[in-house]
């Protein structure tokens, strides 16, 4: 207890210096946590992917569609338990900055493949019976204030024209990591409308979503699907849902790497600040350490005082930074809207923040503790004068 009291008193001896150091650590740990959360948000779609779902797209590029008549042929493959399809719509709500994912889907089958989308049965029934109805996620509804019965106008880009949809259902996520920022509507409505405008663009879809009975056969079934359409006018590429999502992440991999580097650079900078603080502290107390040695206290005791003070400062900054990470992340999530569909501070991020603070506390005390442990009693006492 006396040892801990001594550490506490040493820590509070220079309140301004300690306070500024704690403030710097708090900002660094907060920034580190937010940057790591941004990286987690980038991979949220891949992490939430199901191992029992495959995605089939055009082998050339995702921008090229696939014929609708592939669906029944894929369904007959052994191991395929269900199949649906979706097409990227790419409409604009009011202004281009109001971005959110929009998909034209096979309404009767699509949501059966996604049990993580929780839709009230009555609302789902209303959607299925309304050709111009749509299903939106809870986050999307909260961001723009949409509610059941509202009309959402979209300006088509890929599919030109003015489109209007009525909100018939709002889905929630079964888990915190479920994307609830999406917009779904009837592919049949899109297809029928395009028949009147551009007939050659009908009966095409963007991707097939395939549910399989055994995830261990994912590679085998993927190969079989692609072999079925080899040398056709629209060859396919089938991969797991996670691999499909990671394909999007890889397009911005340089940004993700840069954010990771910056997050660790922040910790390195605060380490330098912390090391300078502890070095100043040790230099000021040379005479005190020499006196303690003369009284019989060993090098380990002196090193323990410095390590204890360094860790106390680091943990004080870390605790404050970690506690602030949650409200700041929530506020950030509100500001970015649907740009990051899933944005939440994970336990892994909190553990990394705590570990980074402890590492900074220990590393900053190494050299001052070494010097204090080796201080000469005569030279130390001489410095009093």
CSV table of C-alpha atoms in Angstrom, one decimal:
chain,number,residue,atom,x,y,z
A,1,UNK,CA,0.0,0.0,0.0
A,2,UNK,CA,2.8,2.4,0.8
A,3,UNK,CA,4.4,1.6,-2.6
A,4,UNK,CA,1.2,2.4,-4.4
A,5,UNK,CA,0.7,5.6,-2.4
A,6,UNK,CA,4.3,6.7,-3.4
A,7,UNK,CA,3.5,6.0,-7.0
A,8,UNK,CA,0.3,8.1,-6.8
A,9,UNK,CA,2.1,11.0,-5.1
A,10,UNK,CA,4.9,10.9,-7.7
A,11,UNK,CA,2.3,10.9,-10.5
A,12,UNK,CA,0.5,13.9,-9.1
A,13,UNK,CA,3.6,15.9,-8.1
A,14,UNK,CA,3.6,17.9,-11.4
A,15,UNK,CA,-0.1,18.1,-12.0
A,16,UNK,CA,0.1,20.2,-15.2
A,17,UNK,CA,2.7,17.9,-16.8
A,18,UNK,CA,0.8,14.8,-15.9
A,19,UNK,CA,-2.5,16.3,-17.0
A,20,UNK,CA,-1.2,17.3,-20.4
A,21,UNK,CA,0.4,13.9,-20.9
A,22,UNK,CA,-2.9,12.1,-19.9
A,23,UNK,CA,-4.7,14.4,-22.4
A,24,UNK,CA,-2.3,13.5,-25.1
A,25,UNK,CA,-2.7,9.8,-24.4
A,26,UNK,CA,-6.5,10.2,-24.3
A,27,UNK,CA,-6.5,11.8,-27.8
A,28,UNK,CA,-4.1,9.2,-29.2
A,29,UNK,CA,-6.1,6.2,-27.8
A,30,UNK,CA,-9.4,7.8,-29.0
A,31,UNK,CA,-7.9,8.3,-32.5
A,32,UNK,CA,-6.5,4.8,-32.6
A,33,UNK,CA,-9.9,3.3,-31.6
A,34,UNK,CA,-11.8,5.3,-34.2
A,35,UNK,CA,-9.3,4.4,-37.0
A,36,UNK,CA,-9.5,0.7,-36.1
A,37,UNK,CA,-13.3,1.0,-36.1
A,38,UNK,CA,-13.2,2.5,-39.6
A,39,UNK,CA,-11.1,-0.5,-40.7
A,40,UNK,CA,-13.6,-2.9,-39.0
A,41,UNK,CA,-16.5,-1.1,-40.8
A,42,UNK,CA,-14.7,-1.6,-44.1
A,43,UNK,CA,-14.7,-5.4,-43.6
A,44,UNK,CA,-18.1,-5.6,-41.9
A,45,UNK,CA,-19.8,-7.0,-45.0
A,46,UNK,CA,-17.3,-9.8,-45.4
A,47,UNK,CA,-17.3,-10.6,-41.7
A,48,UNK,CA,-21.1,-10.9,-41.7
A,49,UNK,CA,-21.2,-13.1,-44.8
A,50,UNK,CA,-22.7,-16.6,-44.6
A,51,UNK,CA,-20.6,-19.7,-45.5
A,52,UNK,CA,-23.7,-21.3,-46.9
A,53,UNK,CA,-24.2,-18.7,-49.6
A,54,UNK,CA,-22.5,-18.4,-53.0
A,55,UNK,CA,-22.7,-15.5,-55.4
A,56,UNK,CA,-22.6,-15.9,-59.1
A,57,UNK,CA,-21.7,-13.0,-61.4
A,58,UNK,CA,-20.6,-12.4,-64.9
A,59,UNK,CA,-17.0,-13.6,-65.3
A,60,UNK,CA,-15.9,-10.5,-67.2
A,61,UNK,CA,-17.1,-7.9,-64.6
A,62,UNK,CA,-19.8,-7.2,-62.2
A,63,UNK,CA,-21.1,-4.5,-64.5
A,64,UNK,CA,-22.1,-7.1,-67.1
A,65,UNK,CA,-25.4,-8.8,-66.4
A,66,UNK,CA,-26.5,-12.5,-66.6
A,67,UNK,CA,-29.5,-14.0,-68.3
A,68,UNK,CA,-32.5,-14.8,-66.1
A,69,UNK,CA,-32.8,-18.3,-67.6
A,70,UNK,CA,-29.6,-19.4,-65.8
A,71,UNK,CA,-31.6,-19.6,-62.6
A,72,UNK,CA,-33.4,-22.9,-63.2
A,73,UNK,CA,-30.3,-24.6,-64.6
A,74,UNK,CA,-28.3,-23.7,-61.4
A,75,UNK,CA,-31.2,-24.8,-59.2
A,76,UNK,CA,-30.9,-28.3,-60.5
A,77,UNK,CA,-27.3,-28.7,-59.4
A,78,UNK,CA,-26.9,-31.2,-56.5
A,79,UNK,CA,-26.2,-29.4,-53.3
A,80,UNK,CA,-28.1,-26.2,-54.2
A,81,UNK,CA,-31.0,-25.8,-51.8
A,82,UNK,CA,-32.3,-22.4,-52.9
A,83,UNK,CA,-31.5,-19.6,-55.4
A,84,UNK,CA,-32.5,-16.0,-55.9
A,85,UNK,CA,-31.2,-13.0,-57.8
A,86,UNK,CA,-30.5,-9.3,-57.3
A,87,UNK,CA,-29.6,-6.4,-59.6
A,88,UNK,CA,-27.9,-3.1,-58.6
A,89,UNK,CA,-30.2,-0.2,-59.3
A,90,UNK,CA,-28.0,2.8,-58.5
A,91,UNK,CA,-30.7,5.5,-58.2
A,92,UNK,CA,-30.2,8.9,-56.7
A,93,UNK,CA,-32.4,10.1,-53.8
A,94,UNK,CA,-32.7,13.9,-54.0
A,95,UNK,CA,-28.9,14.5,-54.4
A,96,UNK,CA,-26.0,12.2,-55.2
A,97,UNK,CA,-24.5,12.5,-51.7
A,98,UNK,CA,-27.5,10.6,-50.3
A,99,UNK,CA,-26.0,7.3,-51.2
A,100,UNK,CA,-27.4,4.0,-50.1
A,101,UNK,CA,-27.4,0.5,-51.7
A,102,UNK,CA,-30.5,-0.3,-53.8
A,103,UNK,CA,-31.3,-3.7,-55.2
A,104,UNK,CA,-34.0,-5.1,-57.4
A,105,UNK,CA,-34.6,-8.6,-56.1
A,106,UNK,CA,-36.8,-11.6,-56.6
A,107,UNK,CA,-39.2,-10.7,-53.9
A,108,UNK,CA,-40.6,-14.2,-53.4
A,109,UNK,CA,-37.3,-15.9,-52.8
A,110,UNK,CA,-34.7,-13.3,-51.8
A,111,UNK,CA,-35.4,-12.8,-48.1
A,112,UNK,CA,-35.7,-16.6,-47.5
A,113,UNK,CA,-31.9,-16.7,-48.2
A,114,UNK,CA,-31.2,-14.0,-45.6
A,115,UNK,CA,-32.6,-15.0,-42.2
A,116,UNK,CA,-30.6,-12.2,-40.6
A,117,UNK,CA,-33.0,-9.7,-42.1
A,118,UNK,CA,-35.9,-9.6,-39.6
A,119,UNK,CA,-39.1,-8.5,-41.3
A,120,UNK,CA,-42.5,-8.5,-39.5
A,121,UNK,CA,-44.7,-11.0,-41.4
A,122,UNK,CA,-47.5,-8.5,-42.0
A,123,UNK,CA,-45.1,-6.0,-43.5
A,124,UNK,CA,-43.5,-8.6,-45.7
A,125,UNK,CA,-46.9,-9.6,-47.0
A,126,UNK,CA,-47.7,-6.0,-47.8
A,127,UNK,CA,-44.5,-5.7,-49.7
A,128,UNK,CA,-45.1,-8.9,-51.7
A,129,UNK,CA,-48.6,-7.7,-52.8
A,130,UNK,CA,-47.4,-4.2,-53.8
A,131,UNK,CA,-45.6,-4.1,-57.1
A,132,UNK,CA,-44.1,-0.7,-56.3
A,133,UNK,CA,-43.4,-1.5,-52.7
A,134,UNK,CA,-40.0,-1.6,-51.1
A,135,UNK,CA,-38.2,-3.0,-48.1
A,136,UNK,CA,-35.7,-0.7,-46.3
A,137,UNK,CA,-33.3,-1.2,-43.4
A,138,UNK,CA,-33.7,0.3,-40.0
A,139,UNK,CA,-30.6,2.4,-40.3
A,140,UNK,CA,-31.7,3.8,-43.6
A,141,UNK,CA,-35.2,4.6,-42.2
A,142,UNK,CA,-33.5,6.4,-39.2
A,143,UNK,CA,-31.1,8.3,-41.4
A,144,UNK,CA,-33.7,9.8,-43.7
A,145,UNK,CA,-36.8,9.6,-41.5
A,146,UNK,CA,-38.6,7.1,-43.6
A,147,UNK,CA,-41.6,5.3,-42.2
A,148,UNK,CA,-44.2,2.7,-43.4
A,149,UNK,CA,-46.3,4.2,-46.2
A,150,UNK,CA,-43.8,6.9,-47.2
A,151,UNK,CA,-43.1,7.4,-50.9
A,152,UNK,CA,-39.4,7.4,-51.9
A,153,UNK,CA,-38.6,9.0,-55.3
A,154,UNK,CA,-35.4,7.9,-57.0
A,155,UNK,CA,-33.8,9.2,-60.2
A,156,UNK,CA,-32.5,6.4,-62.2
A,157,UNK,CA,-28.9,6.3,-63.5
A,158,UNK,CA,-28.3,2.8,-64.7
A,159,UNK,CA,-32.0,2.5,-65.5
A,160,UNK,CA,-33.0,6.1,-66.6
A,161,UNK,CA,-36.2,7.7,-65.5
A,162,UNK,CA,-38.1,8.8,-62.5
A,163,UNK,CA,-39.0,6.0,-60.1
A,164,UNK,CA,-41.3,6.0,-57.2
A,165,UNK,CA,-41.5,3.4,-54.4
A,166,UNK,CA,-43.7,3.0,-51.3
A,167,UNK,CA,-42.2,1.8,-48.0
A,168,UNK,CA,-44.0,-1.4,-47.1
A,169,UNK,CA,-41.6,-3.0,-44.7
A,170,UNK,CA,-38.6,-2.1,-42.5
A,171,UNK,CA,-36.2,-4.8,-41.5
A,172,UNK,CA,-34.0,-5.1,-38.5
A,173,UNK,CA,-30.7,-7.0,-38.1
A,174,UNK,CA,-30.6,-10.3,-36.2
A,175,UNK,CA,-27.1,-9.2,-35.0
A,176,UNK,CA,-25.3,-5.9,-34.4
A,177,UNK,CA,-23.2,-6.5,-37.5
A,178,UNK,CA,-26.1,-6.9,-39.9
A,179,UNK,CA,-26.3,-4.3,-42.6
A,180,UNK,CA,-29.6,-2.4,-42.2
A,181,UNK,CA,-28.9,0.4,-44.7
A,182,UNK,CA,-30.2,-1.3,-47.8
A,183,UNK,CA,-33.2,-0.7,-50.1
A,184,UNK,CA,-34.9,-3.6,-51.9
A,185,UNK,CA,-37.7,-3.6,-54.4
A,186,UNK,CA,-39.4,-5.9,-57.0
A,187,UNK,CA,-37.2,-7.0,-59.9
A,188,UNK,CA,-40.4,-7.8,-61.8
A,189,UNK,CA,-41.4,-4.2,-61.6
A,190,UNK,CA,-38.0,-3.1,-62.9
A,191,UNK,CA,-38.1,-5.7,-65.7
A,192,UNK,CA,-41.7,-4.9,-66.8
A,193,UNK,CA,-40.9,-1.1,-66.9
A,194,UNK,CA,-37.8,-1.6,-68.9
A,195,UNK,CA,-39.8,-3.7,-71.5
A,196,UNK,CA,-41.7,-0.6,-72.3
A,197,UNK,CA,-38.7,1.6,-72.5
A,198,UNK,CA,-35.7,-0.5,-73.7
A,199,UNK,CA,-36.8,-4.1,-74.6
A,200,UNK,CA,-33.2,-5.3,-75.1
A,201,UNK,CA,-32.4,-4.6,-71.5
A,202,UNK,CA,-35.0,-7.0,-70.1
A,203,UNK,CA,-34.7,-10.5,-68.6
A,204,UNK,CA,-31.2,-9.7,-67.3
A,205,UNK,CA,-30.0,-9.8,-63.7
A,206,UNK,CA,-26.9,-8.7,-61.8
A,207,UNK,CA,-26.0,-11.7,-59.6
A,208,UNK,CA,-27.4,-15.0,-58.4
A,209,UNK,CA,-27.4,-15.7,-54.7
A,210,UNK,CA,-27.2,-19.5,-54.1
A,211,UNK,CA,-27.8,-21.3,-50.9
A,212,UNK,CA,-26.0,-24.6,-50.5
A,213,UNK,CA,-26.6,-27.5,-48.1
A,214,UNK,CA,-23.0,-28.1,-47.2
A,215,UNK,CA,-20.5,-25.2,-46.9
A,216,UNK,CA,-17.6,-27.6,-47.2
A,217,UNK,CA,-18.7,-28.2,-50.9
A,218,UNK,CA,-18.6,-24.5,-51.7
A,219,UNK,CA,-15.6,-24.8,-54.0
A,220,UNK,CA,-17.0,-27.9,-55.7
A,221,UNK,CA,-20.4,-26.4,-56.4
A,222,UNK,CA,-18.8,-23.1,-57.6
A,223,UNK,CA,-16.7,-25.0,-60.1
A,224,UNK,CA,-19.8,-26.9,-61.3
A,225,UNK,CA,-21.8,-23.8,-61.8
A,226,UNK,CA,-19.1,-22.1,-63.8
A,227,UNK,CA,-18.4,-25.2,-65.9
A,228,UNK,CA,-22.1,-25.3,-66.9
A,229,UNK,CA,-21.8,-21.9,-68.6
A,230,UNK,CA,-18.3,-22.1,-69.9
A,231,UNK,CA,-17.9,-20.9,-73.5
A,232,UNK,CA,-21.4,-19.3,-73.4
A,233,UNK,CA,-22.1,-15.7,-74.3
A,234,UNK,CA,-22.2,-14.9,-70.5
A,235,UNK,CA,-19.7,-17.0,-68.6
A,236,UNK,CA,-19.9,-16.9,-64.9
A,237,UNK,CA,-17.7,-16.6,-61.8
A,238,UNK,CA,-19.0,-18.2,-58.6
A,239,UNK,CA,-17.5,-17.6,-55.2
A,240,UNK,CA,-18.4,-17.6,-51.6
A,241,UNK,CA,-20.3,-14.6,-50.3
A,242,UNK,CA,-17.3,-13.6,-48.2
A,243,UNK,CA,-14.9,-13.7,-51.2
A,244,UNK,CA,-17.4,-11.6,-53.2
A,245,UNK,CA,-17.5,-9.0,-50.4
A,246,UNK,CA,-13.7,-9.0,-50.1
A,247,UNK,CA,-13.5,-8.2,-53.8
A,248,UNK,CA,-15.1,-4.8,-53.1
A,249,UNK,CA,-12.7,-4.2,-50.2
A,250,UNK,CA,-9.7,-5.0,-52.4
A,251,UNK,CA,-10.6,-2.1,-54.7
A,252,UNK,CA,-9.9,0.3,-51.8
A,253,UNK,CA,-7.1,-1.8,-50.2
A,254,UNK,CA,-4.6,1.1,-50.4
A,255,UNK,CA,-6.9,3.3,-48.3
A,256,UNK,CA,-7.4,0.5,-45.7
A,257,UNK,CA,-3.6,0.0,-45.5
A,258,UNK,CA,-3.0,3.8,-45.1
A,259,UNK,CA,-5.6,4.0,-42.2
A,260,UNK,CA,-3.9,1.0,-40.5
A,261,UNK,CA,-0.5,2.7,-40.8
A,262,UNK,CA,-1.8,6.0,-39.5
A,263,UNK,CA,-3.4,4.2,-36.5
A,264,UNK,CA,-0.1,2.7,-35.4
A,265,UNK,CA,1.8,6.0,-36.2
A,266,UNK,CA,-0.5,7.8,-33.7
A,267,UNK,CA,0.6,5.3,-31.0
A,268,UNK,CA,4.3,5.7,-31.9
A,269,UNK,CA,4.0,9.5,-31.6
A,270,UNK,CA,2.4,9.4,-28.2
A,271,UNK,CA,5.1,6.9,-27.2
A,272,UNK,CA,7.7,9.5,-27.9
A,273,UNK,CA,5.8,12.1,-25.9
A,274,UNK,CA,5.4,9.7,-23.0
A,275,UNK,CA,9.1,8.7,-23.1
A,276,UNK,CA,10.1,12.4,-23.0
A,277,UNK,CA,7.8,13.0,-19.9
A,278,UNK,CA,9.3,10.0,-18.0
A,279,UNK,CA,12.9,11.0,-19.0
A,280,UNK,CA,12.3,14.5,-17.5
A,281,UNK,CA,10.8,13.0,-14.4
A,282,UNK,CA,13.7,10.7,-13.9
A,283,UNK,CA,16.3,13.5,-14.3
A,284,UNK,CA,14.6,15.7,-11.8
A,285,UNK,CA,14.6,12.9,-9.1
A,286,UNK,CA,18.2,11.7,-9.4
A,287,UNK,CA,19.0,12.9,-5.9
A,288,UNK,CA,15.9,11.2,-4.5
A,289,UNK,CA,16.8,7.9,-6.1
A,290,UNK,CA,20.3,8.2,-4.7
A,291,UNK,CA,18.9,8.9,-1.2
A,292,UNK,CA,16.6,5.9,-1.5
A,293,UNK,CA,19.6,3.7,-2.5
A,294,UNK,CA,21.5,5.1,0.5
A,295,UNK,CA,18.6,4.0,2.8
A,296,UNK,CA,18.8,0.5,1.4
A,297,UNK,CA,16.2,0.4,-1.3
A,298,UNK,CA,17.4,-1.7,-4.3
A,299,UNK,CA,17.4,-1.0,-8.0
A,300,UNK,CA,14.2,-3.1,-8.5
A,301,UNK,CA,12.3,-0.8,-6.1
A,302,UNK,CA,13.4,2.3,-8.0
A,303,UNK,CA,12.6,0.8,-11.3
A,304,UNK,CA,9.2,-0.2,-9.9
A,305,UNK,CA,8.4,3.4,-9.0
A,306,UNK,CA,9.1,4.6,-12.5
A,307,UNK,CA,7.3,1.7,-14.2
A,308,UNK,CA,4.3,2.2,-11.8
A,309,UNK,CA,4.1,6.0,-12.5
A,310,UNK,CA,4.4,5.5,-16.3
A,311,UNK,CA,1.7,2.8,-16.3
A,312,UNK,CA,-0.6,4.9,-14.1
A,313,UNK,CA,-0.4,7.8,-16.5
A,314,UNK,CA,-0.8,5.6,-19.5
A,315,UNK,CA,-3.8,3.8,-18.0
A,316,UNK,CA,-5.5,7.0,-16.9
A,317,UNK,CA,-5.3,8.3,-20.5
A,318,UNK,CA,-6.4,5.0,-21.9
A,319,UNK,CA,-9.4,4.7,-19.7
A,320,UNK,CA,-10.6,8.1,-20.6
A,321,UNK,CA,-9.9,7.5,-24.3
A,322,UNK,CA,-11.7,4.2,-24.4
A,323,UNK,CA,-14.8,5.6,-22.6
A,324,UNK,CA,-14.9,8.5,-25.1
A,325,UNK,CA,-14.6,6.2,-28.1
A,326,UNK,CA,-18.1,4.9,-27.8
A,327,UNK,CA,-20.0,8.2,-27.8
A,328,UNK,CA,-17.7,9.7,-30.4
A,329,UNK,CA,-18.1,6.6,-32.7
A,330,UNK,CA,-21.9,6.9,-32.3
A,331,UNK,CA,-21.8,10.5,-33.3
A,332,UNK,CA,-19.5,9.8,-36.2
A,333,UNK,CA,-21.8,7.0,-37.4
A,334,UNK,CA,-24.7,9.5,-37.4
A,335,UNK,CA,-22.8,12.0,-39.4
A,336,UNK,CA,-21.7,9.5,-42.1
A,337,UNK,CA,-25.2,8.1,-42.4
A,338,UNK,CA,-25.2,5.0,-44.7
A,339,UNK,CA,-21.6,5.4,-45.9
A,340,UNK,CA,-20.6,2.8,-43.2
A,341,UNK,CA,-23.6,0.5,-42.8
A,342,UNK,CA,-22.1,-1.1,-39.8
A,343,UNK,CA,-20.1,1.1,-37.5
A,344,UNK,CA,-19.6,0.0,-34.0
A,345,UNK,CA,-16.7,-0.3,-31.6
A,346,UNK,CA,-15.8,-4.0,-31.1
A,347,UNK,CA,-14.3,-5.7,-28.0
A,348,UNK,CA,-11.2,-6.4,-30.1
A,349,UNK,CA,-10.7,-2.7,-30.7
A,350,UNK,CA,-11.1,-2.0,-26.9
A,351,UNK,CA,-8.5,-4.7,-26.2
A,352,UNK,CA,-6.1,-3.2,-28.7
A,353,UNK,CA,-6.5,0.2,-27.2
A,354,UNK,CA,-5.8,-1.1,-23.7
A,355,UNK,CA,-2.8,-3.2,-25.0
A,356,UNK,CA,-1.4,-0.1,-26.8
A,357,UNK,CA,-1.6,2.0,-23.7
A,358,UNK,CA,0.1,-0.7,-21.6
A,359,UNK,CA,2.8,-1.1,-24.2
A,360,UNK,CA,3.4,2.7,-24.3
A,361,UNK,CA,3.5,2.8,-20.5
A,362,UNK,CA,6.1,0.0,-20.3
A,363,UNK,CA,8.2,1.2,-23.3
A,364,UNK,CA,8.4,4.8,-22.1
A,365,UNK,CA,9.8,3.7,-18.7
A,366,UNK,CA,12.5,1.4,-19.9
A,367,UNK,CA,15.4,3.9,-20.3
A,368,UNK,CA,14.5,6.1,-17.2
A,369,UNK,CA,14.1,3.0,-15.0
A,370,UNK,CA,17.5,1.6,-16.3
A,371,UNK,CA,19.2,4.9,-15.5
A,372,UNK,CA,17.6,5.2,-12.0
A,373,UNK,CA,18.6,1.6,-11.2
A,374,UNK,CA,22.2,2.3,-12.1
A,375,UNK,CA,22.5,5.8,-10.4
A,376,UNK,CA,25.5,6.2,-8.2
A,377,UNK,CA,24.8,7.3,-4.6
A,378,UNK,CA,27.7,9.7,-4.5
A,379,UNK,CA,27.0,11.3,-7.9
A,380,UNK,CA,23.3,11.4,-7.1
A,381,UNK,CA,23.7,13.1,-3.8
A,382,UNK,CA,26.3,15.5,-5.3
A,383,UNK,CA,23.6,16.8,-7.6
A,384,UNK,CA,21.7,18.3,-4.6
A,385,UNK,CA,24.2,21.1,-4.6
